[in-house]
């Protein structure tokens, strides 16, 4: 395929696969798509190891990195300089609530053991910048930022190195701000998406953003994101003006994914209505599979979600504990198994390899385009 996104990133087929798993990134890029490694969960040293592994296995195919440099910081955590200080800011009430919730599902943990931050990077500007510096030391063909305007340092470094900068948006006004800041690619992500997302649906958002950019005289390509699980959906979004698809949830149900068997089983069984947009995992609205965890934290007895990154310092160790409990034979804990996933989960029917997903996307895309051509004839 030949469009501006393909030329900017050197990808063959503009199917962008966001994943926290290096195996998925490599498999997708080698199959003709474009793998993007989510760097959030890695420390800079860990990210260096991941990218070195990708470089050694991707056989020269293009790939990118997604980092999070938050544009705004909650005043509650603005003065906390490291994870130790942030951990101290997490109240006894939040620790006790978490321990009590886990205890209801057969997971015995002391409140003081709930928060663990060793080896965690955390979603903070300083960690995002450190990850960005690591990423630019590798032969990446894209760097992306979410949670606000792409920082000037990223845009300047990207232009100096010839690396396109992408930014995620959930509204047309955000897209215009990103364009004014100098980004090269806009990822317009609808509310159906897994992870951090806005409220506007993908079907409305994509043409709205494309139109707004054209009216502003900005020749910036747009990638569609949010609920896209098939090649026909990708074709539909490109018919509205997008130049490709940015996908995430579909890769969670692949053999290479970092997700557990318990979660993949839940994905296959889930309906599109089984996700919820909640602050209970990161402190910012993020779509995830609905479980008793979200219901409790969003309920009347909750002490309330903490701001980012404090909420992640509570939730991520808890979900690791939940997964270990399930592996240890605690069937009760399965009720708490969750992950970031979008409403497209209702379209997941089986676990496939990442290569097979790319192949299916290609075939479905071509079939959809040809079918439209037949209608015109």
Coordinates of C-alpha atoms in Angstrom, one line a residue:
X1 CA 0.0 0.0 0.0
X2 CA 1.2 3.5 -0.8
X3 CA 0.1 6.5 1.3
X4 CA 1.8 9.1 3.4
X5 CA 1.8 7.0 6.6
X6 CA 3.4 4.1 4.8
X7 CA 6.1 6.4 3.3
X8 CA 6.8 8.0 6.7
X9 CA 7.1 4.7 8.6
X10 CA 8.3 2.4 5.8
X11 CA 5.5 0.0 6.6
X12 CA 4.0 -2.3 4.0
X13 CA 0.5 -2.5 5.3
X14 CA -0.6 0.3 7.7
X15 CA -1.8 -1.9 10.5
X16 CA -0.2 -0.6 13.6
X17 CA 0.0 -3.0 16.5
X18 CA 0.4 -1.5 20.0
X19 CA 1.6 -4.1 22.4
X20 CA 3.6 -4.4 25.7
X21 CA 5.0 -7.7 24.3
X22 CA 8.2 -7.6 22.2
X23 CA 7.2 -10.9 20.5
X24 CA 4.0 -9.4 19.2
X25 CA 5.9 -6.4 17.9
X26 CA 8.4 -8.5 16.0
X27 CA 5.8 -10.9 14.6
X28 CA 3.6 -8.1 13.3
X29 CA 6.4 -6.2 11.7
X30 CA 7.8 -9.3 10.0
X31 CA 4.3 -10.1 8.7
X32 CA 4.1 -6.7 7.0
X33 CA 2.3 -4.6 9.6
X34 CA 4.0 -2.2 12.1
X35 CA 4.6 -3.3 15.7
X36 CA 4.7 -0.6 18.4
X37 CA 6.2 -1.5 21.8
X38 CA 4.4 0.1 24.7
X39 CA 7.2 1.3 27.0
X40 CA 5.1 2.3 30.1
X41 CA 5.8 -0.7 32.3
X42 CA 9.5 -0.8 31.7
X43 CA 12.3 1.0 33.5
X44 CA 14.9 2.6 31.1
X45 CA 17.2 -0.3 31.6
X46 CA 14.5 -2.8 31.0
X47 CA 13.4 -0.9 27.9
X48 CA 17.0 -1.1 26.6
X49 CA 16.9 -4.9 26.9
X50 CA 13.6 -5.1 25.2
X51 CA 14.6 -2.9 22.2
X52 CA 17.9 -4.7 21.9
X53 CA 16.0 -8.0 21.6
X54 CA 13.7 -6.6 19.0
X55 CA 16.6 -5.2 17.0
X56 CA 18.2 -8.7 17.0
X57 CA 15.0 -10.5 15.9
X58 CA 13.0 -8.2 13.7
X59 CA 15.2 -8.7 10.6
X60 CA 15.3 -5.0 9.6
X61 CA 11.5 -4.6 9.5
X62 CA 10.2 -1.2 10.8
X63 CA 8.8 -0.8 14.3
X64 CA 8.1 1.9 16.8
X65 CA 7.9 2.8 20.5
X66 CA 5.0 4.3 22.5
X67 CA 6.0 6.3 25.6
X68 CA 3.8 8.2 28.0
X69 CA 4.9 11.7 28.9
X70 CA 1.9 13.2 30.8
X71 CA 1.2 16.8 29.9
X72 CA -0.4 17.5 33.3
X73 CA 0.4 16.2 36.8
X74 CA -2.1 16.0 39.6
X75 CA -1.2 18.6 42.3
X76 CA -1.4 15.8 44.9
X77 CA 1.7 14.2 43.4
X78 CA 3.5 17.1 41.7
X79 CA 6.0 17.5 44.6
X80 CA 6.8 13.8 45.0
X81 CA 10.2 13.2 43.3
X82 CA 10.5 9.4 43.5
X83 CA 8.5 6.2 44.0
X84 CA 9.4 5.9 47.7
X85 CA 7.8 9.3 48.3
X86 CA 4.8 8.4 46.2
X87 CA 4.3 5.1 48.1
X88 CA 4.3 7.1 51.4
X89 CA 1.5 9.3 50.0
X90 CA -0.8 6.3 49.5
X91 CA -3.2 6.3 52.5
X92 CA -3.8 3.5 55.0
X93 CA -7.4 3.6 53.9
X94 CA -6.5 2.7 50.3
X95 CA -4.1 0.0 51.4
X96 CA -6.8 -1.5 53.7
X97 CA -9.5 -1.3 51.1
X98 CA -7.3 -3.2 48.6
X99 CA -6.3 -5.9 51.0
X100 CA -9.9 -6.3 52.0
X101 CA -11.1 -6.6 48.4
X102 CA -8.4 -9.2 47.6
X103 CA -9.3 -11.1 50.7
X104 CA -12.9 -11.5 49.6
X105 CA -11.5 -13.7 46.7
X106 CA -9.2 -15.8 48.8
X107 CA -6.0 -13.7 48.4
X108 CA -4.5 -13.1 51.8
X109 CA -2.3 -10.0 51.8
X110 CA -1.4 -7.5 54.6
X111 CA -2.3 -3.9 53.9
X112 CA 1.3 -2.8 54.3
X113 CA 2.3 -5.3 51.5
X114 CA -0.2 -4.0 49.0
X115 CA 2.0 -1.3 47.5
X116 CA 5.2 -2.5 45.7
X117 CA 7.3 -0.2 43.5
X118 CA 10.6 -1.9 43.1
X119 CA 11.5 -2.2 39.4
X120 CA 8.5 -0.1 38.4
X121 CA 9.0 2.9 36.1
X122 CA 5.6 4.6 36.7
X123 CA 3.8 7.0 34.5
X124 CA 5.6 10.3 35.2
X125 CA 7.2 12.9 32.9
X126 CA 10.7 12.1 34.1
X127 CA 10.3 8.4 33.4
X128 CA 8.7 9.1 30.0
X129 CA 11.7 11.3 29.0
X130 CA 14.2 8.6 30.1
X131 CA 12.3 6.0 28.1
X132 CA 12.3 8.4 25.1
X133 CA 16.1 8.8 25.3
X134 CA 16.5 5.0 25.3
X135 CA 14.1 4.6 22.3
X136 CA 16.0 7.1 20.2
X137 CA 19.2 5.1 20.6
X138 CA 17.6 2.3 18.5
X139 CA 16.6 2.2 14.8
X140 CA 12.9 3.0 15.4
X141 CA 10.7 4.3 12.6
X142 CA 8.1 5.9 14.9
X143 CA 7.8 7.3 18.4
X144 CA 4.3 8.0 19.9
X145 CA 3.1 9.8 22.9
X146 CA -0.3 9.8 24.7
X147 CA -1.8 11.7 27.7
X148 CA -1.4 15.1 26.2
X149 CA 0.6 17.2 23.8
X150 CA 3.8 15.5 22.5
X151 CA 6.6 17.4 24.4
X152 CA 8.8 19.7 22.4
X153 CA 11.9 17.6 23.2
X154 CA 10.3 14.6 21.5
X155 CA 9.3 16.5 18.4
X156 CA 12.7 18.2 18.1
X157 CA 14.6 15.0 18.6
X158 CA 12.3 13.2 16.1
X159 CA 12.8 15.7 13.4
X160 CA 16.6 15.7 14.0
X161 CA 16.7 11.9 13.7
X162 CA 14.1 11.6 10.9
X163 CA 11.8 9.7 13.2
X164 CA 8.1 10.5 12.8
X165 CA 6.3 11.5 16.0
X166 CA 2.7 10.3 16.6
X167 CA 0.3 11.5 19.2
X168 CA -3.0 10.1 20.4
X169 CA -6.1 12.3 20.6
X170 CA -9.7 11.8 21.6
X171 CA -11.2 15.0 20.3
X172 CA -10.7 17.2 17.2
X173 CA -9.5 20.2 19.4
X174 CA -6.8 17.9 20.7
X175 CA -5.8 17.0 17.2
X176 CA -5.5 20.6 16.2
X177 CA -3.3 21.3 19.2
X178 CA -1.0 18.4 18.4
X179 CA -0.8 19.6 14.8
X180 CA 0.2 23.0 15.9
X181 CA 2.9 21.5 18.1
X182 CA 4.4 19.8 15.1
X183 CA 3.6 16.1 15.3
X184 CA 3.8 14.0 12.1
X185 CA 0.9 11.6 12.6
X186 CA -2.4 11.8 14.6
X187 CA -3.8 8.7 16.1
X188 CA -7.5 9.5 16.7
X189 CA -8.7 7.1 19.3
X190 CA -12.4 6.6 20.0
X191 CA -14.0 5.7 23.3
X192 CA -14.3 2.1 22.3
X193 CA -10.6 1.6 22.7
X194 CA -8.9 -0.2 25.5
X195 CA -6.7 1.7 27.9
X196 CA -6.8 5.5 28.2
X197 CA -9.5 6.8 26.0
X198 CA -12.0 9.6 25.6
X199 CA -15.8 9.5 25.1
X200 CA -16.4 10.1 21.4
X201 CA -17.0 7.0 19.3
X202 CA -14.4 6.1 16.6
X203 CA -17.0 6.3 13.8
X204 CA -17.7 10.0 14.7
X205 CA -14.2 10.9 15.7
X206 CA -12.2 9.9 12.6
X207 CA -14.1 12.0 10.0
X208 CA -14.3 14.9 12.5
X209 CA -10.6 14.9 13.0
X210 CA -9.8 14.5 9.3
X211 CA -12.1 17.3 8.4
X212 CA -10.8 19.6 11.1
X213 CA -7.2 19.1 10.0
X214 CA -8.0 19.8 6.4
X215 CA -9.9 22.9 7.2
X216 CA -6.9 24.1 9.2
X217 CA -4.6 23.5 6.3
X218 CA -2.7 20.7 8.1
X219 CA -1.6 17.8 5.8
X220 CA -1.1 15.4 8.7
X221 CA -2.2 11.7 8.2
X222 CA -4.6 10.2 10.7
X223 CA -4.6 6.7 12.0
X224 CA -7.9 5.3 13.3
X225 CA -8.0 3.6 16.7
X226 CA -10.7 2.2 19.0
X227 CA -12.6 -1.0 18.6
X228 CA -10.9 -2.0 15.4
X229 CA -10.6 -5.8 15.3
X230 CA -11.0 -6.7 11.6
X231 CA -9.8 -5.8 8.2
X232 CA -13.2 -4.7 7.2
X233 CA -13.4 -2.2 10.0
X234 CA -10.0 -0.9 9.0
X235 CA -11.3 -0.4 5.4
X236 CA -14.3 1.4 6.8
X237 CA -12.1 3.8 8.8
X238 CA -9.9 4.4 5.7
X239 CA -13.0 5.2 3.8
X240 CA -13.7 8.0 6.2
X241 CA -10.3 9.5 5.7
X242 CA -7.9 7.6 7.9
X243 CA -4.6 6.3 6.4
X244 CA -4.4 3.1 8.5
X245 CA -5.4 1.6 11.8
X246 CA -3.9 1.7 15.3
X247 CA -4.9 -1.4 17.1
X248 CA -4.3 -2.9 20.6
X249 CA -6.9 -5.2 22.0
X250 CA -6.8 -7.7 19.1
X251 CA -3.2 -8.6 19.9
X252 CA -4.1 -9.5 23.5
X253 CA -5.7 -12.7 22.2
X254 CA -2.6 -13.9 20.3
X255 CA -0.3 -16.8 21.2
X256 CA 2.6 -14.3 21.6
X257 CA 0.8 -11.9 23.9
X258 CA 1.9 -11.1 27.5
X259 CA -1.7 -11.9 28.7
X260 CA -2.4 -15.0 30.8
X261 CA -4.4 -17.9 29.7
X262 CA -7.1 -17.0 32.2
X263 CA -7.5 -13.5 30.7
X264 CA -7.5 -14.9 27.1
X265 CA -10.3 -17.3 28.1
X266 CA -12.2 -14.3 29.5
X267 CA -11.7 -12.4 26.2
X268 CA -13.2 -15.1 24.2
X269 CA -16.2 -15.3 26.5
X270 CA -16.7 -11.6 26.8
X271 CA -19.3 -9.4 25.1
X272 CA -18.7 -5.9 23.9
X273 CA -20.7 -4.7 26.9
X274 CA -18.3 -6.4 29.4
X275 CA -15.8 -3.5 29.4
X276 CA -15.9 -0.4 31.6
X277 CA -14.2 3.0 31.5
X278 CA -12.8 3.5 35.0
X279 CA -10.1 5.3 36.9
X280 CA -9.6 2.2 39.1
X281 CA -6.4 1.0 37.4
X282 CA -4.3 4.0 36.5
X283 CA -6.0 7.0 38.0
X284 CA -7.2 8.3 34.6
X285 CA -10.2 7.0 32.6
X286 CA -9.1 3.7 31.0
X287 CA -11.3 1.0 29.4
X288 CA -10.7 -2.5 30.8
X289 CA -12.5 -5.8 31.3
X290 CA -15.2 -5.3 33.9
X291 CA -14.7 -7.3 37.2
X292 CA -15.4 -6.9 40.9
X293 CA -12.2 -4.8 41.1
X294 CA -13.7 -2.0 39.1
X295 CA -17.1 -2.3 40.7
X296 CA -15.6 -2.0 44.2
X297 CA -13.3 0.9 43.4
X298 CA -16.1 2.8 41.6
X299 CA -18.7 1.9 44.3
X300 CA -20.0 3.9 47.3
X301 CA -17.7 2.2 49.9
X302 CA -14.5 3.0 48.0
X303 CA -11.9 5.5 49.3
X304 CA -11.8 6.8 45.7
X305 CA -9.3 6.2 42.9
X306 CA -5.9 7.8 43.5
X307 CA -4.3 10.1 40.9
X308 CA -1.8 8.9 38.4
X309 CA 0.8 7.3 39.1
X310 CA -0.3 6.4 42.6
X311 CA -3.3 4.3 41.5
X312 CA -1.0 2.2 39.4
X313 CA 1.3 1.5 42.4
X314 CA -1.8 -0.1 44.1
X315 CA -3.4 -1.8 41.1
X316 CA -0.6 -3.3 39.1
X317 CA 1.0 -5.2 42.1
X318 CA -2.6 -6.4 42.9
X319 CA -3.2 -7.7 39.4
X320 CA 0.1 -9.5 39.5
X321 CA -0.9 -11.1 42.8
X322 CA -4.3 -12.1 41.3
X323 CA -2.6 -13.8 38.3
X324 CA -0.3 -15.7 40.6
X325 CA -3.2 -16.8 42.7
X326 CA -5.0 -18.1 39.7
X327 CA -1.9 -20.0 38.6
X328 CA -1.7 -21.4 42.1
X329 CA -5.1 -22.9 41.8
X330 CA -7.3 -20.2 43.4
X331 CA -10.4 -20.3 41.2
X332 CA -12.0 -17.5 43.2
X333 CA -9.3 -15.1 42.0
X334 CA -10.4 -15.7 38.4
X335 CA -13.3 -13.3 39.0
X336 CA -10.8 -10.5 39.5
X337 CA -8.6 -11.2 36.4
X338 CA -8.7 -8.1 34.2
X339 CA -6.7 -6.1 31.7
X340 CA -7.0 -3.1 29.5
X341 CA -9.2 -4.1 26.6
X342 CA -11.7 -2.3 24.3
X343 CA -15.3 -2.9 23.3
X344 CA -14.0 -4.8 20.3
X345 CA -13.5 -7.8 22.7
X346 CA -16.9 -9.0 21.6
X347 CA -15.4 -9.8 18.2
X348 CA -12.7 -12.1 19.6
X349 CA -13.6 -15.7 19.0
X350 CA -10.4 -17.6 19.3
X351 CA -6.7 -17.2 20.1
X352 CA -4.5 -16.8 17.0
X353 CA -0.9 -16.1 16.2
X354 CA 0.0 -12.5 15.6
X355 CA 1.1 -13.4 12.0
X356 CA -2.4 -15.0 11.4
X357 CA -4.1 -11.8 12.7
X358 CA -2.1 -9.7 10.2
X359 CA -2.9 -12.1 7.4
X360 CA -6.6 -12.1 8.3
X361 CA -6.6 -8.3 8.4
X362 CA -5.1 -8.1 4.9
X363 CA -7.7 -10.5 3.4
X364 CA -10.7 -8.9 5.1
X365 CA -9.5 -5.5 4.0
X366 CA -9.2 -6.5 0.4
X367 CA -12.6 -8.3 0.5
X368 CA -14.2 -5.2 1.9
X369 CA -12.7 -2.8 -0.7
X370 CA -13.6 -5.2 -3.5
X371 CA -17.1 -5.5 -2.3
X372 CA -17.5 -1.7 -2.3
X373 CA -16.1 -1.7 -5.8
X374 CA -18.8 -4.2 -6.9
X375 CA -21.5 -2.1 -5.5
X376 CA -20.3 0.9 -7.5
X377 CA -20.3 -1.2 -10.7

